[in-house]
Coordinates of C-alpha atoms and ligand atoms in Angstrom, one line a residue:
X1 CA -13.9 34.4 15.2
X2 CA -16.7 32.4 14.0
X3 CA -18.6 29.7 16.0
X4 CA -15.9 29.2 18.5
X5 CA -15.1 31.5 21.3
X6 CA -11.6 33.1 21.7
X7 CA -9.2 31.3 23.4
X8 CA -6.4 33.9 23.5
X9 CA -5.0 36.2 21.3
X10 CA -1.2 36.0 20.1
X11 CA 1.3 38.5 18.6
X12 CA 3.8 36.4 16.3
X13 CA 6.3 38.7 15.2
X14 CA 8.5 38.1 12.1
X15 CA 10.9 39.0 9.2
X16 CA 9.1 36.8 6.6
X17 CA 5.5 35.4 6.2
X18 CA 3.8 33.6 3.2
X19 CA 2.4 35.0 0.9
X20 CA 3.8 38.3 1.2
X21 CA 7.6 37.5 1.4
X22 CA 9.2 34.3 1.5
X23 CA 13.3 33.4 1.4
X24 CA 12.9 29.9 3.7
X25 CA 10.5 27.6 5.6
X26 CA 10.2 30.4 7.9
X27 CA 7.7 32.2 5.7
X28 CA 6.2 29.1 5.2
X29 CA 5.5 28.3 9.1
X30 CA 4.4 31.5 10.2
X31 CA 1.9 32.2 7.5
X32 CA 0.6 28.5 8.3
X33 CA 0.4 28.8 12.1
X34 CA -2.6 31.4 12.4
X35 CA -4.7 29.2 10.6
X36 CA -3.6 26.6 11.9
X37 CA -4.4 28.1 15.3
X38 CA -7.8 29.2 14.4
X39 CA -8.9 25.9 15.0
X40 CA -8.2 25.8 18.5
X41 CA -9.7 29.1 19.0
X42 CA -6.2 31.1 19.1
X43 CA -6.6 34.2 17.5
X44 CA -3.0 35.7 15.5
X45 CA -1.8 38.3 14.2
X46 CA 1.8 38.4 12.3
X47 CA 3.8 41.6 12.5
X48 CA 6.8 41.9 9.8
X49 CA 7.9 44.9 8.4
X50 CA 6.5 46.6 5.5
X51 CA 9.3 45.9 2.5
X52 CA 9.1 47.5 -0.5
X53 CA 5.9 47.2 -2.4
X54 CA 4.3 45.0 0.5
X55 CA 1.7 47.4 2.3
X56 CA -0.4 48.0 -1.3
X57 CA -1.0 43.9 -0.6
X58 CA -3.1 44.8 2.3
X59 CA -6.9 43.8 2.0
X60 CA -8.5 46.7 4.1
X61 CA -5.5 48.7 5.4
X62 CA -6.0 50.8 8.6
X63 CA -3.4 52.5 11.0
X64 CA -3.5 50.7 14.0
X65 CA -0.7 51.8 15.9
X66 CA 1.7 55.1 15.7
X67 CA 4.6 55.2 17.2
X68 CA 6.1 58.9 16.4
X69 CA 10.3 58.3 16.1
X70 CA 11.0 54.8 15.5
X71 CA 14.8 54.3 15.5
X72 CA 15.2 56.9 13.9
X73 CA 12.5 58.1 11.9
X74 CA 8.7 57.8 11.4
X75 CA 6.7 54.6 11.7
X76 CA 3.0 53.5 11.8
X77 CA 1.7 49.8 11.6
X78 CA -0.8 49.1 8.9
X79 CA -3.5 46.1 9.8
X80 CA -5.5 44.2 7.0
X81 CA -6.3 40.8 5.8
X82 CA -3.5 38.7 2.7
X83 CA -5.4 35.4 1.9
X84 CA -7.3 35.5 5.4
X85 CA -4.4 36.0 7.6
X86 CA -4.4 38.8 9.2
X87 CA -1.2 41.1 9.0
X88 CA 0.1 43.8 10.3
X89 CA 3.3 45.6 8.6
X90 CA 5.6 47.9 10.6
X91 CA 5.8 50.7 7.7
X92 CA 8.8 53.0 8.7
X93 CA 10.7 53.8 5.2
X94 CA 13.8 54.5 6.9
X95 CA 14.3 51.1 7.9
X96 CA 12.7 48.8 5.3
X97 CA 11.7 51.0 1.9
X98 CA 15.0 50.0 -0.1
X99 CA 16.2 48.2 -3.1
X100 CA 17.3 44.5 -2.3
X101 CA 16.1 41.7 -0.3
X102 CA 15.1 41.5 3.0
X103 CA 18.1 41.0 4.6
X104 CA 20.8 42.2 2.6
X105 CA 21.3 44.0 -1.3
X106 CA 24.1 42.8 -3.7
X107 CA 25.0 40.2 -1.7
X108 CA 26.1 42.1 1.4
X109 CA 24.1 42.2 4.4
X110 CA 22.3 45.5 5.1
X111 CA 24.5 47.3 7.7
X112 CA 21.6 48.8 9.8
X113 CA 20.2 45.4 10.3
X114 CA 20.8 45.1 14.0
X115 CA 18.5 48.2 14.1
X116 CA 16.0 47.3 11.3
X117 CA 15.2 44.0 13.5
X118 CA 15.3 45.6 16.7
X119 CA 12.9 48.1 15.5
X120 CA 10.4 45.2 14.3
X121 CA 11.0 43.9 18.0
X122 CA 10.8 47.1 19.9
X123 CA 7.4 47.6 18.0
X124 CA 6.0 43.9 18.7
X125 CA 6.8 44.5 22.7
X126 CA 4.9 48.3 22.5
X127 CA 2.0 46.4 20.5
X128 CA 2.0 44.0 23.3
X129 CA 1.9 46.0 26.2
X130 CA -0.5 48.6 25.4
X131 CA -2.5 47.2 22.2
X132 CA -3.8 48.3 19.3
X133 CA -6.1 51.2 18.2
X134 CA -8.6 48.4 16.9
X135 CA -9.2 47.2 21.0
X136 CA -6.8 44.2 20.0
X137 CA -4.0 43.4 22.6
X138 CA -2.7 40.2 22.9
X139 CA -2.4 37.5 25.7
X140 CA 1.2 35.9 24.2
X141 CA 4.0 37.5 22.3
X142 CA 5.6 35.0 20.0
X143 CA 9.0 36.0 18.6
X144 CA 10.4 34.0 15.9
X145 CA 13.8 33.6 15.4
X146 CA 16.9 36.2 15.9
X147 CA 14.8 39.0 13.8
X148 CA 12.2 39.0 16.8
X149 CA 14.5 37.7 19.6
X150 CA 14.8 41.1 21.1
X151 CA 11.0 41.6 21.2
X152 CA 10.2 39.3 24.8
X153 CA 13.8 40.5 26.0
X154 CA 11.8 44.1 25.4
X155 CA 9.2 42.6 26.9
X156 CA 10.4 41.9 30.1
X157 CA 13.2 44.8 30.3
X158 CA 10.3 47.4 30.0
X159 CA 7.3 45.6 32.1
X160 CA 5.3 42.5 30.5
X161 CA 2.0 43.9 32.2
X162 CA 1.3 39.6 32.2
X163 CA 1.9 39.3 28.6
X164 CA 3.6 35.9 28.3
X165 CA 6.7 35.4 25.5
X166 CA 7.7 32.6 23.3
X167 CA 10.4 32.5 20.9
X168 CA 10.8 29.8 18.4
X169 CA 14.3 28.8 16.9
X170 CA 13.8 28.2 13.4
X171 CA 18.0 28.3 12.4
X172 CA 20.5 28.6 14.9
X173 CA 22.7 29.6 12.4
X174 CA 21.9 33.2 12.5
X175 CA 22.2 35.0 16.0
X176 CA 21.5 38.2 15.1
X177 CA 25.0 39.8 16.2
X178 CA 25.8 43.4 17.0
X179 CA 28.5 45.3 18.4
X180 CA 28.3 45.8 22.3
X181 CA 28.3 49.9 21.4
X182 CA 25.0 49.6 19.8
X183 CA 23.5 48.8 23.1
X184 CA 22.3 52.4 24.0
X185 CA 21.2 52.9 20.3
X186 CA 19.1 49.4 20.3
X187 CA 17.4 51.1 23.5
X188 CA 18.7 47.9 26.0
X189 CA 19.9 48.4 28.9
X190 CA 23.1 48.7 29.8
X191 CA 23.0 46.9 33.3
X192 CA 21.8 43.5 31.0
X193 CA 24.9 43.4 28.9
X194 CA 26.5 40.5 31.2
X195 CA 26.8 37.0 30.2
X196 CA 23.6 35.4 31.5
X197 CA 21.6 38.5 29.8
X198 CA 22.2 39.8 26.4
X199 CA 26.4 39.5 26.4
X200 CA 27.7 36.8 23.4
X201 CA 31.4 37.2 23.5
X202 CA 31.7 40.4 23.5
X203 CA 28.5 41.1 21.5
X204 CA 24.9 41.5 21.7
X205 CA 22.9 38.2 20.6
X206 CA 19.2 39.2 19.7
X207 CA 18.5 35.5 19.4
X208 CA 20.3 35.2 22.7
X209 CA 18.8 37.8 24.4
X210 CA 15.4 36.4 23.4
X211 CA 16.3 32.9 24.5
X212 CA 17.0 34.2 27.8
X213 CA 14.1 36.2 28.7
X214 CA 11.1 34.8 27.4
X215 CA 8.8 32.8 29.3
X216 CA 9.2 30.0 26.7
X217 CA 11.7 28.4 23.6
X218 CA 10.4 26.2 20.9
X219 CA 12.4 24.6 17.8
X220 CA 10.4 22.9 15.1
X221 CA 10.9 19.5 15.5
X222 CA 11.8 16.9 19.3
X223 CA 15.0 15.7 17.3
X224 CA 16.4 19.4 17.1
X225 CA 15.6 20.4 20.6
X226 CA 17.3 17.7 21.8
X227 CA 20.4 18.4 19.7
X228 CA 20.8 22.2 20.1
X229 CA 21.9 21.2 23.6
X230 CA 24.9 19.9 22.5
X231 CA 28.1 21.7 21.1
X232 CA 27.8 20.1 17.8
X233 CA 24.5 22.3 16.9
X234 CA 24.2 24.8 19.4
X235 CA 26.8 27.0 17.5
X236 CA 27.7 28.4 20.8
X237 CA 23.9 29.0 22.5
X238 CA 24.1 25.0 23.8
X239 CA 24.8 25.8 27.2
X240 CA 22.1 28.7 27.4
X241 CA 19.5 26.2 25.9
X242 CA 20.3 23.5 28.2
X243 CA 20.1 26.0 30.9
X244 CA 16.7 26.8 30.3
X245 CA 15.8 22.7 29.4
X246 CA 12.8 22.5 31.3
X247 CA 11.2 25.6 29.1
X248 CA 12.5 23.8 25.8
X249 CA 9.9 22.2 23.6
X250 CA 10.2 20.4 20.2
X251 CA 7.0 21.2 18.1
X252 CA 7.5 19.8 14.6
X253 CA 6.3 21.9 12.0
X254 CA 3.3 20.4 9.3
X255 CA 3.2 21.3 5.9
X256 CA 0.0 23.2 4.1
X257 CA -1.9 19.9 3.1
X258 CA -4.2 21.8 0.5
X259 CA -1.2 23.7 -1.3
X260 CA 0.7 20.1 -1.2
X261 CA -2.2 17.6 -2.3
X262 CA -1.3 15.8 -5.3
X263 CA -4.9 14.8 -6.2
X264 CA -5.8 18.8 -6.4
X265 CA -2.5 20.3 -7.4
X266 CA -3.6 22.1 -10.7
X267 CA 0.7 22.8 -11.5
X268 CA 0.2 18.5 -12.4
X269 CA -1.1 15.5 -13.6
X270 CA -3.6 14.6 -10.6
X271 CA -3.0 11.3 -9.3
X272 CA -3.4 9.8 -5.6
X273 CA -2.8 6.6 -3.5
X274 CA -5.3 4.3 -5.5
X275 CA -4.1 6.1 -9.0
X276 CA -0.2 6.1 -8.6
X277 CA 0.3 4.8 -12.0
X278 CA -0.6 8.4 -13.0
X279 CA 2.7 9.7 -11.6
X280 CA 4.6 7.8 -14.2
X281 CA 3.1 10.3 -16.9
X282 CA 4.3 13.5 -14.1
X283 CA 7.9 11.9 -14.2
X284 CA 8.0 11.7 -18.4
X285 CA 6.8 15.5 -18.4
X286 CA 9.9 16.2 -15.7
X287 CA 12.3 14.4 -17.7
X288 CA 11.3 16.6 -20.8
X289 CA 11.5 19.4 -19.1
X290 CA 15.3 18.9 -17.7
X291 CA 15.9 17.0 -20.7
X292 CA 16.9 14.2 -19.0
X293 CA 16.8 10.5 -20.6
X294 CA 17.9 7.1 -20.2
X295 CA 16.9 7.2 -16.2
X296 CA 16.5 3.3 -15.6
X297 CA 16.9 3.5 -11.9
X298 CA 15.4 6.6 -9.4
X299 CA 15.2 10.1 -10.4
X300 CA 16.4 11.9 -7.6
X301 CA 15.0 15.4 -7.1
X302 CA 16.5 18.4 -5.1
X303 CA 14.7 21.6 -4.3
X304 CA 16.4 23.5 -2.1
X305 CA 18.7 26.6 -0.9
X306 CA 22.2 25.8 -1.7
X307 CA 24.0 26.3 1.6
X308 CA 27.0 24.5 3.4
X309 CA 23.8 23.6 6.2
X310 CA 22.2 21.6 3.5
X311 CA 24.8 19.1 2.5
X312 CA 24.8 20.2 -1.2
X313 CA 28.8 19.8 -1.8
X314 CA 28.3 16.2 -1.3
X315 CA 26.1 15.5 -4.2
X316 CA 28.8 15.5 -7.1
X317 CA 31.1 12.8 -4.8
X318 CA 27.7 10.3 -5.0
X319 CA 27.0 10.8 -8.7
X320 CA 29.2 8.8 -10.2
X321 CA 27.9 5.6 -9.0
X322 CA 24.4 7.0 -8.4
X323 CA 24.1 7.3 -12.6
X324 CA 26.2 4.4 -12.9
X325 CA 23.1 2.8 -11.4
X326 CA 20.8 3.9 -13.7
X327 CA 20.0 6.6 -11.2
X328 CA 18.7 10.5 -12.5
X329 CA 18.7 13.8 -11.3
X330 CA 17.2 17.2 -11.5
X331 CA 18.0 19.9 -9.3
X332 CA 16.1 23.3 -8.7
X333 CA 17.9 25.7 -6.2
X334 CA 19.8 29.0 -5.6
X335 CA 22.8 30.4 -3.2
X336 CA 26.2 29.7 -2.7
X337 CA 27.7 30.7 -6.1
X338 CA 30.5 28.0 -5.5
X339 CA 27.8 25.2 -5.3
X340 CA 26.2 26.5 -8.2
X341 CA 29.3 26.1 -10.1
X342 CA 29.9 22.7 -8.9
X343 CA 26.1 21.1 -9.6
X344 CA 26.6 23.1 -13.4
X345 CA 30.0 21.0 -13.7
X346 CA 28.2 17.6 -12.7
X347 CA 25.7 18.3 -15.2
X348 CA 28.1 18.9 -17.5
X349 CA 29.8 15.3 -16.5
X350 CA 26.3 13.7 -16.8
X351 CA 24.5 14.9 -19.6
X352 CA 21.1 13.8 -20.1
X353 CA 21.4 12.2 -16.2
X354 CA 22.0 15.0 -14.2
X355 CA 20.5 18.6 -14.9
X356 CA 20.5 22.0 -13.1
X357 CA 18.0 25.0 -12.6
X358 CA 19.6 27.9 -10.9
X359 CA 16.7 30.1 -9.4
X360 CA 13.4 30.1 -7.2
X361 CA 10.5 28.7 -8.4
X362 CA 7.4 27.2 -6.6
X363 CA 5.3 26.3 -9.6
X364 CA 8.5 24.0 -11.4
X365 CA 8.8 22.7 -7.5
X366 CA 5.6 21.3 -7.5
X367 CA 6.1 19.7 -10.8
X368 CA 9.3 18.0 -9.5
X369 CA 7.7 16.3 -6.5
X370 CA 5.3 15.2 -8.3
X371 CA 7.6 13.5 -11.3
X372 CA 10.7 12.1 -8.8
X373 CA 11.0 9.2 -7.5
X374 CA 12.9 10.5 -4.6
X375 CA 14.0 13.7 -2.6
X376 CA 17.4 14.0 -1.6
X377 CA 17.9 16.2 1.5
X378 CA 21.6 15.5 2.9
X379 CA 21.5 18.5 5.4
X380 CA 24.3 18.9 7.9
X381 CA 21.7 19.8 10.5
X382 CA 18.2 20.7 9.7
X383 CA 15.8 22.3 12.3
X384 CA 13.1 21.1 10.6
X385 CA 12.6 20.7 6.8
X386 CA 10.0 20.8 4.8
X387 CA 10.9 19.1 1.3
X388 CA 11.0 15.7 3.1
X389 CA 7.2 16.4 3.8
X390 CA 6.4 17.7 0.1
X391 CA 8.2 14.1 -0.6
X392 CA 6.4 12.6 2.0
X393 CA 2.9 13.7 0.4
X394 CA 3.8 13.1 -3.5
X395 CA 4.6 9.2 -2.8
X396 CA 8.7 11.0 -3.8
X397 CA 10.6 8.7 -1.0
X398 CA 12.8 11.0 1.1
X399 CA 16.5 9.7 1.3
X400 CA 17.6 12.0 4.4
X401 CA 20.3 12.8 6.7
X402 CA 19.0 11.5 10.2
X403 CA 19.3 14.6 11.9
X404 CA 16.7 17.2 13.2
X405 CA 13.4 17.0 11.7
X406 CA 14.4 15.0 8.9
X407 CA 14.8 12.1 11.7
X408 CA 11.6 12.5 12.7
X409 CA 9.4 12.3 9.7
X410 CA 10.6 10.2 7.4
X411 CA 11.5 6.4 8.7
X412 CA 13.7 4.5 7.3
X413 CA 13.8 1.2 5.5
X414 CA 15.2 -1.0 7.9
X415 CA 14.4 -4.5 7.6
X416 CA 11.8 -4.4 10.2
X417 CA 10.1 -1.2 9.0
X418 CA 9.8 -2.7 5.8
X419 CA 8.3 -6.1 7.4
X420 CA 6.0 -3.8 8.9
X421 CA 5.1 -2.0 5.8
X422 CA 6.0 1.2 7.5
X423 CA 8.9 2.5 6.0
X424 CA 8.4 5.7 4.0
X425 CA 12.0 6.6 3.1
X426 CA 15.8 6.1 3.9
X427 CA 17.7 8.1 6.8
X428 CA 21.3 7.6 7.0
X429 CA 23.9 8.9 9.8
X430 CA 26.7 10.5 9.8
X431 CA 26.1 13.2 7.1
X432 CA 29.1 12.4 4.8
X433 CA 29.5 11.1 1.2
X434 CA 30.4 7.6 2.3
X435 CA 27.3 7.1 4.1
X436 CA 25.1 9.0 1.4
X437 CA 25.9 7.2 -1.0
X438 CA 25.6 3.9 0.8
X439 CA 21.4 5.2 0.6
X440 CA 21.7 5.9 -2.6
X441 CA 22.5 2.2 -3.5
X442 CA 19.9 1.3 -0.9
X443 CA 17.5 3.2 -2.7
X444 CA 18.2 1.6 -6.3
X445 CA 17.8 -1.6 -4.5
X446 CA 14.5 -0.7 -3.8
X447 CA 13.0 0.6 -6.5
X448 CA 14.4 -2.4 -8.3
X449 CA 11.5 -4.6 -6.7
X450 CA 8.6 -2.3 -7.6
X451 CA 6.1 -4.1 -5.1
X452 CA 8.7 -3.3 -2.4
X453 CA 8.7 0.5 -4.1
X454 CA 5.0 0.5 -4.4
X455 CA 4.2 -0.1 -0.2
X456 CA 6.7 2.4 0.6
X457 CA 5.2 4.8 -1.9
X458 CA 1.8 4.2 0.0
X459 CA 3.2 4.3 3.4
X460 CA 4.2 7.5 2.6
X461 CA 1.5 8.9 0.9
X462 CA -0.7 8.4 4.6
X463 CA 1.6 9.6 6.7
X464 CA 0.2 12.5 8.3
X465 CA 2.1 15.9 7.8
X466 CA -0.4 18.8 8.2
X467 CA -0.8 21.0 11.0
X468 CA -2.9 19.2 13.5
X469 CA -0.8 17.5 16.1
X470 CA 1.7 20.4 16.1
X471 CA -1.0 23.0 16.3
X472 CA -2.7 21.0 19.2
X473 CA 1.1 21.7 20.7
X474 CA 1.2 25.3 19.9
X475 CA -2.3 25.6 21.7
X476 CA -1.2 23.5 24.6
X477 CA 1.8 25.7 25.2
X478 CA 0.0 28.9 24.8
X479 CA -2.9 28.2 27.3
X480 CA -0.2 27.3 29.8
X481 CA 2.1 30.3 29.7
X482 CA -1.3 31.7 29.7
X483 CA -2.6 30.1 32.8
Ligands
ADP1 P1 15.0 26.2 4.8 O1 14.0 27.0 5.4 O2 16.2 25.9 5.7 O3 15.4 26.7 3.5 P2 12.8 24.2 4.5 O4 12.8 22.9 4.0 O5 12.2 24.4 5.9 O6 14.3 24.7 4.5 O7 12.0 25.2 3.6 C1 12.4 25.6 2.3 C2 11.2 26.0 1.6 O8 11.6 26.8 0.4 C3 10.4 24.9 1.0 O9 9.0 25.3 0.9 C4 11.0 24.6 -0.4 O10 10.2 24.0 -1.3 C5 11.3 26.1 -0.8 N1 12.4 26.2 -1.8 C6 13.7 26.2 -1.5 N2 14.4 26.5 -2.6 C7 13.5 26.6 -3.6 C8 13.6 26.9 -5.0 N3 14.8 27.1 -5.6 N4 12.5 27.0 -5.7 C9 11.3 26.8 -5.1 N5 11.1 26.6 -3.8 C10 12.2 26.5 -3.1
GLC2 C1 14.6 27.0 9.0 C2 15.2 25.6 9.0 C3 14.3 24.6 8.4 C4 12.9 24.7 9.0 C5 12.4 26.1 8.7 C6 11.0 26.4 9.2 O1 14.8 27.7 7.8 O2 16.4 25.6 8.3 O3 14.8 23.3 8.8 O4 12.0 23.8 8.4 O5 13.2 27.1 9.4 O6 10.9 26.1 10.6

């Protein structure tokens, strides 16, 4: 590393990483955190397994590690550089050289993937304990989410040699479940398959059996840490959280401030905080391209996976008297067929004030925070978020659900934040239609009195959302377990 000396070395081990493969903010935070580490001297590497079509992506490939019968066939771990992070993909084709997506093909979940993820695991805790062939061997091992959670819990059950473990919880959601039979073939021991160890009713939790064995748990944001203790968003892993509180840290998560700059983003019309008249031109371009017109109040933007956790099915109950407003919207998102169909029949309701783009599409997304007026992310819990920051950034005011990370970026109009000039958004609580849409008037108020609009707008613009408190954190945390 140049100019700086090494701090420490980590392993972070993953299922997705920008730019290589991306379904969530995962991908997004664990491409961002070597980088963002670098700075403080922390050398990464990310291990993920090598999909389909991703190893040919490597600048520079070499073996570094091989590992003879890997679950059940070959494997080998290539190392190179994608865009100056450096990678390392667990190649072993029985496992992860298939049609579909990462997780699951024609909509059904791939049925070895209790093994595919323990494999990825069972790697990242050999890589940790006795290096690579390059020399490399790290000081931490940082596991992210259930897809890694058996990697410290292999850690510990097969020696740690003074490797330390972290494992972040990124969704809680998904607890990597698998039946208790599997335990022999997922090489665990049997004499852990009680309920403090790896045991979940019955099951085996990766995500459990990684929250209870490594030396440390992050979430991505204070507000969420906080919460997962309780029944309502520990989806059953409450009580092992809060048993373990004094390990539990909230690191909020920081968005890539290059990628997300609205005075360099080349997908736009560049404007910033001293040229925000320019963003008028970005939201006529939007409305073309959604074919929206007669938008007299906000246009409301959503970009986002269309899941129960995200509060979706509440968006055609607040229309009516959103529009009647004056109010727009565009939506760009992908998932639950069911609120596909339902956003496609408000469109249909609204023409010309409400429009709909089924699919994934980063370039059209960065054209959308730059023409809204305002980001609506009504999730029914939300770890983190990162739309809210993209918001943040473009001078698009977040109107939020105040839970999880959402509550602790955006703040909310109250009268005394607004007195203060340091409101950057509306939060409202509890996460149902009645209180949305209470915001939404809230928010037509204020963009009625455009000076009001315009401070806000500001506000927003310089609130800080990169990586530099959080990455301060991560350091922090790292030279401790390290000691
Ligand atoms: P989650 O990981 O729960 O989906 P986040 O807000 O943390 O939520 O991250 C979602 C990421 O995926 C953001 O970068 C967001 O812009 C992006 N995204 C989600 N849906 C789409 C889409 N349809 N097109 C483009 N980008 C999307
Ligand atoms: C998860 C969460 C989201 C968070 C992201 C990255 O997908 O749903 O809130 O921002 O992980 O940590």
């Amino acid at each position: 590393m140049p100019e700086q000396a090494v701090a420490g070395r980590v392993l972070s081990v993953a299922s997705e990483c920008v730019p290589l493969l991306k379904t969530g903010g995962l991908a997004d935070v664990v491409g961002a955190l070597p980088k963002a580490l670098a700075a403080h001297g922390w050398d990464m590497r990310v291990l993920m397994p090598a999909y389909r079509g991703l190893a040919g992506r490597l600048e520079g490939a070499t073996e570094v590690w091989t590992g003879g019968d890997v679950f059940g066939g070959p494997a080998i771990v290539l190392g190179g550089r994608v865009d100056g992070v450096a990678m390392l993909l667990l190649s072993a084709p029985h496992l992860y050289d298939r049609e579909g997506g990462p997780y699951s093909a024609g909509g059904r979940d791939h049925p070895d993937n209790p093994e595919r993820f323990a494999a990825l695991s069972w790697v990242a805790a050999e890589i940790a304990r006795g290096g690579l062939g390059d020399g490399w061997r790290p000081d931490i091992l940082h596991a992210h989410d259930w897809q890694g959670g058996l990697a410290p819990a292999y850690l510990r059950y097969g020696g740690a040699g003074g490797v330390k473990s972290v494992i972040t919880i990124h969704n809680i959601a998904f607890q990597g479940l698998a039946p208790a039979w599997k335990l022999a073939g997922l090489q665990l021991p049997g004499s852990q398959f009680y309920p403090d160890a790896l045991e979940y009713y019955g099951n085996i939790s990766a995500l459990k059996a990684g929250l209870v064995t490594a030396d440390a748990i992050t979430t991505v944001s204070p507000t969420y840490a906080e919460e997962l203790m309780r029944p309502e968003f520990g989806m059953g892993l409450q009580g092992v959280i809060a048993a373990r509180a004094a390990r539990v840290r909230g690191i909020l998560n920081g968005v890539d401030a290059e990628v997300w700059d609205p005075a360099t983003d080349t997908e736009i019309l560049p404007y910033d905080l001293r040229r925000l008249k320019a963003k008028a031109a970005n939201r006529a371009r939007l409305m073309e391209e959604f074919g929206l017109s007669g938008v007299t109040g906000p246009l409301a933007i959503v970009v986002s996976r269309l899941t129960d956790q995200k509060g979706i099915d509440l968006i055609p109950a607040v229309l009516p008297d959103f529009v009647a407003a004056g109010g727009g919207l565009a939506v760009l998102g992908s998932g639950d067929p069911g609120l596909e169909g339902a956003l496609h029949e408000a469109a249909r309701r609204f023409p010309g004030r409400v429009a709909v783009k089924i699919g994934y599409d980063e370039r059209l997304s960065h054209r959308m925070f730059a023409g809204g007026d305002a980001v609506l992310v009504p999730s029914r819990f939300e770890p983190c978020g990162l739309t809210q920051m993209y918001g943040l950034r473009y001078g698009t005011l977040p109107v939020v659900a105040a839970t999880g990370g959402l509550a602790d970026t955006v703040i909310s109009a109250s009268p005394m934040a607004l007195a203060a000039g340091a409101a950057t958004g509306i939060a409202f609580h509890p996460t149902d239609a009645l209180a949305f849409g209470q915001a939404l008037r809230r928010l037509c108020a204020l963009f009625a009195e455009p000076a009001v609009w315009a401070g806000m707008q500001r506000a927003a613009m310089r609130q800080p959302v990169g990586w530099e408190a959080s990455s301060a954190a991560y350091a922090a945390l790292y030279a401790e377990l390290r000691g």
